[in-house]
XYZ file of C-alpha atoms in Angstrom:
463
model
C -53.911 3.972 15.441
C -54.639 1.974 18.558
C -51.835 0.326 20.489
C -51.008 -3.224 19.438
C -50.534 -5.773 22.226
C -48.099 -8.685 22.403
C -48.341 -10.654 25.646
C -45.666 -13.354 26.013
C -45.589 -15.656 29.015
C -43.620 -18.782 29.884
C -44.792 -21.683 32.030
C -43.104 -22.350 35.375
C -40.602 -19.512 34.889
C -39.651 -17.948 38.188
C -38.735 -14.334 38.859
C -35.256 -15.330 39.967
C -34.451 -17.025 36.624
C -33.807 -13.716 34.882
C -30.507 -12.011 34.206
C -31.675 -8.553 35.255
C -32.619 -9.873 38.712
C -29.197 -11.540 39.060
C -30.638 -14.504 40.915
C -30.160 -17.781 39.065
C -27.292 -18.625 36.716
C -29.335 -17.970 33.628
C -28.113 -16.293 30.449
C -30.829 -13.974 29.118
C -29.222 -11.170 27.079
C -32.332 -10.387 25.027
C -34.579 -10.183 28.068
C -31.971 -8.177 29.949
C -31.827 -5.650 27.128
C -35.617 -5.548 27.049
C -35.706 -5.005 30.822
C -33.549 -1.892 30.473
C -36.186 -0.451 28.146
C -39.149 -1.640 30.219
C -41.090 -0.970 33.366
C -40.280 -3.842 35.706
C -42.986 -4.779 38.210
C -40.887 -6.142 41.061
C -43.848 -7.370 43.125
C -45.757 -9.426 40.562
C -47.051 -12.683 42.039
C -49.114 -15.629 40.930
C -52.258 -15.561 43.072
C -52.642 -19.347 42.688
C -49.263 -20.753 41.546
C -50.619 -23.380 39.162
C -51.177 -23.311 35.379
C -54.957 -23.304 34.915
C -55.855 -21.053 37.884
C -53.418 -18.300 36.933
C -54.347 -18.511 33.260
C -58.013 -18.240 34.161
C -57.285 -15.097 36.160
C -55.199 -13.681 33.322
C -58.047 -14.184 30.864
C -60.937 -13.002 33.063
C -59.520 -10.541 35.584
C -61.190 -12.655 38.285
C -59.920 -14.842 41.098
C -59.602 -18.554 40.237
C -62.242 -19.686 42.754
C -64.713 -17.174 41.313
C -64.524 -18.895 37.923
C -64.503 -22.446 39.276
C -60.839 -23.095 38.498
C -59.719 -24.493 41.840
C -57.139 -26.781 40.179
C -55.792 -27.636 36.733
C -58.120 -28.801 33.971
C -57.472 -32.542 34.161
C -58.849 -36.062 34.094
C -59.813 -38.100 37.146
C -62.097 -35.616 38.898
C -65.868 -35.854 39.147
C -66.071 -32.129 38.376
C -65.028 -31.335 34.796
C -63.071 -28.120 35.067
C -62.874 -25.575 32.245
C -63.003 -21.852 31.617
C -66.680 -21.420 30.938
C -67.580 -19.659 27.674
C -70.008 -17.422 29.575
C -67.083 -15.591 31.189
C -66.102 -12.193 29.813
C -62.475 -12.627 28.793
C -59.801 -10.269 27.594
C -59.992 -11.769 24.105
C -63.706 -10.982 23.941
C -63.172 -7.372 25.004
C -60.262 -6.874 22.604
C -62.235 -8.340 19.711
C -65.278 -6.210 20.496
C -62.954 -3.207 20.678
C -61.806 -3.667 17.088
C -58.718 -5.826 17.592
C -57.585 -8.768 15.518
C -56.838 -11.406 18.165
C -54.494 -14.386 18.181
C -53.474 -17.099 20.628
C -50.434 -19.334 20.096
C -49.153 -22.052 22.437
C -50.357 -23.707 25.612
C -53.967 -22.943 26.614
C -54.860 -25.360 29.453
C -58.252 -23.771 30.032
C -60.519 -26.250 28.283
C -61.936 -29.457 29.743
C -59.717 -32.474 29.089
C -61.266 -34.454 26.237
C -60.728 -37.855 27.832
C -63.229 -36.809 30.486
C -65.840 -37.423 27.802
C -64.336 -39.879 25.310
C -61.654 -42.550 25.642
C -60.529 -41.912 22.066
C -61.395 -38.371 20.953
C -61.076 -37.611 17.264
C -58.341 -35.058 17.980
C -56.073 -37.658 19.543
C -55.872 -35.662 22.769
C -54.736 -37.735 25.751
C -54.723 -37.243 29.510
C -55.067 -33.538 30.370
C -54.918 -32.398 26.747
C -57.741 -30.917 24.665
C -58.525 -29.543 21.231
C -60.581 -26.362 21.496
C -62.728 -26.054 18.353
C -63.641 -22.723 16.743
C -66.347 -20.945 18.679
C -67.113 -19.535 22.084
C -64.629 -21.684 24.026
C -61.807 -19.783 22.314
C -62.926 -16.738 24.281
C -62.590 -14.145 21.539
C -59.356 -15.297 19.879
C -59.722 -15.484 16.087
C -56.330 -16.862 15.034
C -55.698 -20.078 16.944
C -52.721 -22.434 17.100
C -52.839 -24.147 20.437
C -53.235 -27.256 22.576
C -54.540 -27.920 26.045
C -51.789 -29.450 28.140
C -48.995 -31.620 26.763
C -45.358 -31.469 27.791
C -43.526 -33.116 24.880
C -41.457 -30.002 24.212
C -39.238 -31.564 21.550
C -42.110 -33.160 19.629
C -45.118 -30.897 20.250
C -48.497 -30.929 18.575
C -51.080 -28.228 17.981
C -54.567 -27.739 16.635
C -55.823 -24.917 14.451
C -59.354 -25.108 13.092
C -59.825 -28.868 12.788
C -59.196 -31.926 15.009
C -56.203 -32.852 12.839
C -52.973 -32.494 14.790
C -50.179 -30.271 13.513
C -46.817 -31.882 14.390
C -43.886 -29.625 13.371
C -41.092 -31.797 14.817
C -39.429 -28.745 16.334
C -38.852 -27.464 19.895
C -42.186 -25.967 20.893
C -40.933 -22.469 21.759
C -39.083 -22.170 18.454
C -42.062 -23.287 16.386
C -44.435 -21.015 18.271
C -42.100 -18.089 17.653
C -41.985 -18.990 13.946
C -45.775 -18.832 13.815
C -45.913 -15.644 15.874
C -43.566 -13.950 13.400
C -45.707 -15.205 10.514
C -48.726 -13.698 12.223
C -46.994 -10.355 12.746
C -45.969 -10.326 9.103
C -49.562 -11.005 8.053
C -50.713 -7.927 9.985
C -48.406 -5.572 8.074
C -50.477 -2.959 6.264
C -53.643 -3.811 8.182
C -55.299 -0.774 9.728
C -56.818 -2.811 12.549
C -54.681 -3.221 15.680
C -53.801 -6.724 16.823
C -53.453 -8.505 20.141
C -51.232 -11.587 20.192
C -50.888 -13.885 23.203
C -47.887 -16.213 22.969
C -47.721 -18.939 25.617
C -44.448 -20.895 25.868
C -44.510 -24.187 27.801
C -40.747 -24.439 28.616
C -39.139 -24.179 31.121
C -41.969 -26.380 32.497
C -40.921 -29.966 33.205
C -39.891 -32.493 31.826
C -36.671 -30.586 32.346
C -34.607 -32.844 30.072
C -36.650 -31.936 26.975
C -34.475 -28.999 25.980
C -32.432 -28.743 22.756
C -28.769 -29.712 23.094
C -27.684 -26.398 21.572
C -28.961 -24.645 24.683
C -27.922 -27.261 27.214
C -24.308 -27.342 26.001
C -23.732 -23.886 27.441
C -24.594 -25.148 30.942
C -23.467 -28.790 30.810
C -20.344 -28.385 32.963
C -21.402 -25.333 34.949
C -21.068 -25.660 38.759
C -24.480 -24.939 40.240
C -24.679 -22.207 42.875
C -27.617 -23.282 45.006
C -29.933 -20.846 46.720
C -29.314 -20.891 50.499
C -32.732 -22.484 51.132
C -31.920 -25.602 49.108
C -31.138 -28.272 51.740
C -28.027 -30.451 51.461
C -30.025 -33.568 50.589
C -31.254 -31.823 47.425
C -27.792 -30.762 46.282
C -27.159 -33.955 44.344
C -25.549 -34.541 40.947
C -28.991 -35.439 39.591
C -30.422 -32.136 40.832
C -27.496 -30.247 39.316
C -28.436 -31.685 35.930
C -32.051 -30.613 36.408
C -30.993 -27.080 37.385
C -28.787 -26.823 34.296
C -31.619 -28.085 32.105
C -33.973 -25.518 33.588
C -31.481 -22.705 33.009
C -30.901 -23.965 29.464
C -34.636 -23.843 28.702
C -34.779 -20.251 29.963
C -31.818 -19.441 27.727
C -33.718 -20.933 24.780
C -36.803 -18.887 25.608
C -34.594 -15.808 25.684
C -33.375 -16.518 22.160
C -36.913 -16.928 20.865
C -38.087 -13.792 22.646
C -35.203 -11.939 21.040
C -36.533 -12.855 17.590
C -39.849 -11.164 18.384
C -38.170 -8.023 19.700
C -35.863 -7.858 16.660
C -38.870 -8.031 14.326
C -40.572 -5.132 16.092
C -37.383 -3.072 15.936
C -36.704 -3.847 12.283
C -40.267 -3.009 11.283
C -40.664 0.216 13.231
C -43.278 -1.208 15.596
C -41.744 -0.432 18.983
C -43.750 2.723 19.629
C -47.184 1.441 18.657
C -46.878 -1.971 20.327
C -47.201 -2.719 24.035
C -45.038 -5.779 24.762
C -45.530 -7.666 28.026
C -43.246 -10.452 29.255
C -44.359 -12.616 32.182
C -45.049 -16.139 33.492
C -47.889 -18.096 35.065
C -45.966 -19.198 38.179
C -42.490 -20.169 39.313
C -40.475 -23.289 40.092
C -39.085 -24.384 43.479
C -36.029 -26.158 41.994
C -35.057 -27.716 45.321
C -35.721 -24.753 47.613
C -37.138 -25.952 50.945
C -36.612 -29.485 49.602
C -39.398 -29.043 47.035
C -39.832 -29.176 43.275
C -42.404 -27.625 40.955
C -44.968 -25.101 42.314
C -48.326 -24.791 44.128
C -46.805 -23.632 47.398
C -46.520 -20.184 48.983
C -42.740 -19.782 48.858
C -41.115 -17.010 46.812
C -39.703 -19.420 44.240
C -43.218 -20.604 43.324
C -45.276 -17.410 43.520
C -42.914 -14.635 42.389
C -43.046 -14.097 38.611
C -41.370 -11.771 36.112
C -43.484 -8.937 34.695
C -42.074 -6.406 32.238
C -43.966 -3.891 30.090
C -42.516 -1.866 27.242
C -43.974 0.654 24.829
C -41.299 3.054 23.691
C -42.173 6.702 23.988
C -45.125 5.977 26.268
C -44.101 3.759 29.199
C -41.046 5.078 30.992
C -38.448 2.417 31.889
C -37.820 1.799 35.569
C -38.979 -0.195 38.564
C -42.506 -0.316 39.911
C -43.167 -1.652 43.456
C -46.971 -2.109 43.295
C -48.466 -5.433 44.360
C -49.484 -7.008 41.048
C -51.794 -10.039 41.400
C -52.999 -12.482 38.745
C -56.450 -10.829 38.329
C -54.767 -7.452 37.761
C -53.360 -8.306 34.328
C -56.609 -8.030 32.338
C -57.796 -4.655 33.680
C -54.292 -3.193 33.431
C -53.814 -4.306 29.839
C -57.248 -3.125 28.732
C -56.775 0.326 30.220
C -53.318 0.605 28.642
C -54.739 -0.079 25.169
C -57.623 2.324 25.725
C -60.519 -0.084 26.220
C -63.076 -0.007 29.012
C -62.573 -2.507 31.816
C -65.706 -4.644 32.254
C -67.445 -4.673 35.621
C -66.828 -8.422 35.846
C -63.145 -7.865 36.645
C -62.198 -8.340 40.287
C -58.598 -7.267 39.745
C -57.136 -3.766 39.864
C -55.789 -1.764 36.939
C -52.237 -0.606 37.481
C -52.261 1.367 34.233
C -52.056 4.741 36.056
C -48.769 3.832 37.723
C -47.489 2.198 34.525
C -47.939 5.563 32.845
C -46.190 7.453 35.641
C -49.111 8.332 37.881
C -50.140 7.195 41.336
C -51.349 3.698 42.067
C -54.344 3.379 44.358
C -54.105 -0.389 44.690
C -53.642 -2.051 48.086
C -50.228 -2.970 49.445
C -51.340 -6.572 49.817
C -52.675 -9.395 47.682
C -54.380 -12.756 48.130
C -52.569 -16.096 47.720
C -54.300 -19.464 47.604
C -54.291 -23.150 46.729
C -56.927 -25.893 46.946
C -56.465 -29.680 46.974
C -56.765 -30.751 43.347
C -55.308 -34.207 42.802
C -57.941 -36.969 42.464
C -56.645 -38.976 45.416
C -56.809 -35.931 47.674
C -60.276 -34.852 46.515
C -61.657 -38.386 46.975
C -60.114 -38.671 50.451
C -62.086 -35.641 51.613
C -65.249 -36.878 49.899
C -65.045 -40.250 51.674
C -65.136 -38.401 54.997
C -68.046 -36.217 53.938
C -65.800 -33.143 53.742
C -65.266 -30.641 50.964
C -61.706 -30.388 49.738
C -62.393 -26.754 48.831
C -62.282 -25.839 52.529
C -58.688 -27.017 52.748
C -55.375 -26.316 51.066
C -53.895 -22.983 52.100
C -54.715 -19.279 51.896
C -52.515 -16.292 52.521
C -51.674 -12.629 52.175
C -48.569 -11.248 50.465
C -47.175 -7.781 51.056
C -43.811 -6.350 50.012
C -42.469 -7.194 53.469
C -44.362 -10.293 54.637
C -45.917 -13.581 53.606
C -48.756 -14.731 55.853
C -50.267 -18.212 55.440
C -52.847 -20.476 57.051
C -52.581 -24.055 55.810
C -55.219 -26.758 56.309
C -53.235 -29.279 54.302
C -54.076 -31.401 51.298
C -55.411 -34.469 53.141
C -58.175 -34.739 55.789
C -55.858 -35.854 58.591
C -53.552 -32.850 58.279
C -53.851 -30.241 61.008
C -53.919 -26.481 60.636
C -50.743 -24.424 60.712
C -50.346 -20.643 60.639
C -47.142 -18.908 59.549
C -45.712 -15.423 59.240
C -42.561 -14.882 57.159
C -40.630 -11.646 57.493
C -39.413 -11.556 53.888
C -37.404 -8.406 54.443
C -35.284 -9.829 57.263
C -35.430 -13.453 56.073
C -35.521 -13.378 52.238
C -34.942 -17.129 52.025
C -38.028 -17.776 54.201
C -36.139 -20.189 56.445
C -37.411 -18.954 59.818
C -41.175 -18.468 59.860
C -43.002 -17.515 63.017
C -45.404 -20.299 64.005
C -48.554 -18.457 65.067
C -50.692 -19.717 67.980
C -54.452 -19.398 67.635
C -54.695 -17.045 70.634
C -52.008 -14.644 69.407
C -52.309 -10.965 70.224
C -49.726 -9.943 67.621
C -51.279 -6.929 65.888
C -49.597 -7.772 62.593
C -51.183 -11.220 62.543
C -54.573 -9.898 63.597
C -54.493 -7.458 60.689
C -53.495 -10.228 58.250
C -56.355 -12.385 59.528
C -58.735 -9.510 58.930
C -57.460 -8.989 55.395
C -57.688 -12.691 54.635
C -61.250 -12.938 55.903
C -62.128 -10.043 53.609
C -60.858 -11.916 50.560
C -62.619 -15.136 51.616
C -65.902 -13.245 52.023
C -65.457 -11.583 48.622
C -64.957 -14.933 46.910
C -67.410 -17.016 48.897
C -64.441 -19.214 49.743
C -65.418 -22.004 52.189
C -61.954 -22.180 53.783
C -62.209 -23.936 57.170
C -60.995 -21.370 59.669
C -61.302 -23.349 62.880
C -59.596 -26.644 62.001
C -57.711 -28.561 64.714
C -54.121 -27.415 65.103
C -50.899 -29.258 65.741
């Protein structure tokens, strides 16, 4: 019997919002119990801390720029972004390897339908999309999904027709209901299964969380991270923080239902369970909200793997980048990793062996909002040469930023994350530096840019 795979990931869920890390004031008893039985990858990071780019890497084992996903699939851009069906995805490989495959929840890898029709038959609006049966589902047979819609308390889904399914239930709860139905349907089937379950909460809007979860946090004094400035420590922000923690608590409850089913049905030894996220949430740190920036709160994500009797619980320090998920998962379930993957398999270290991966990884972001893209175009410039690029190691975060608008000047930073874990005191690097650490980071970064054919503008005017 091959190993079953359940991959569960939440949107905008940061590493620090987990009980076992003891960072935020979250309450996650089910995840904490799971963590004790799991291998925890402490240095898992989102290569491009934004929904579509990370998800594209997860599915393909490639860097976002290599698959044309330099921003979210959205409306308002001349280029219609989507995960192209020609890509070799993990669902394709699993299906070809004899797996029954399923995808439930947020997809956000198909072109937004309103790019092509003002009133699509599916009713999709803005960034949303119905993905019909066929090659754009990338090898997933069972399908209950949507593109991008954040109405957590009144979600909608599509299965195999453009008719919307509207359960009138908190999205994470409904998706867990359907995941359990799917697991039940696989009982007695000799074929292994691979289920990907994609929760949208704790993604904003933060207020769209069931009262039964929020009540636990309603009157809780918020303990801010030291890098949240005073001007962000407002009563309104306290409410948002509580709502975020409440959504994580709700996700924990739903996750616990999945784990209980596996335990009650004797499936813990033949099922690899992975718990992760696509990126984090700033939640006021450095005066910022949301993601798409190089700070720890945005790029650091949870990553736990459990298969009882096979994967030994503990902590693993390897640098785990977004493109590394696909090759690692495939090797762990005994399938060949396709040559298309650019990421590294960490399966050897997951199984107790040595890891030959580098002690560094690539970080990136490209201007992606329509107003920013058009501003560069009006000046005859490519927005893809701007944004920021960086290198992350266990000890340092190195970044060169060209900004998100043409008039912004270049800045170069080095954060000593060991000595300054809150990233409050970066070194501002001059162009003519002779610092050997910086010179090595520049060399590493140029190597990644060359690998990807990334047009990042290296010699932009500085402040």
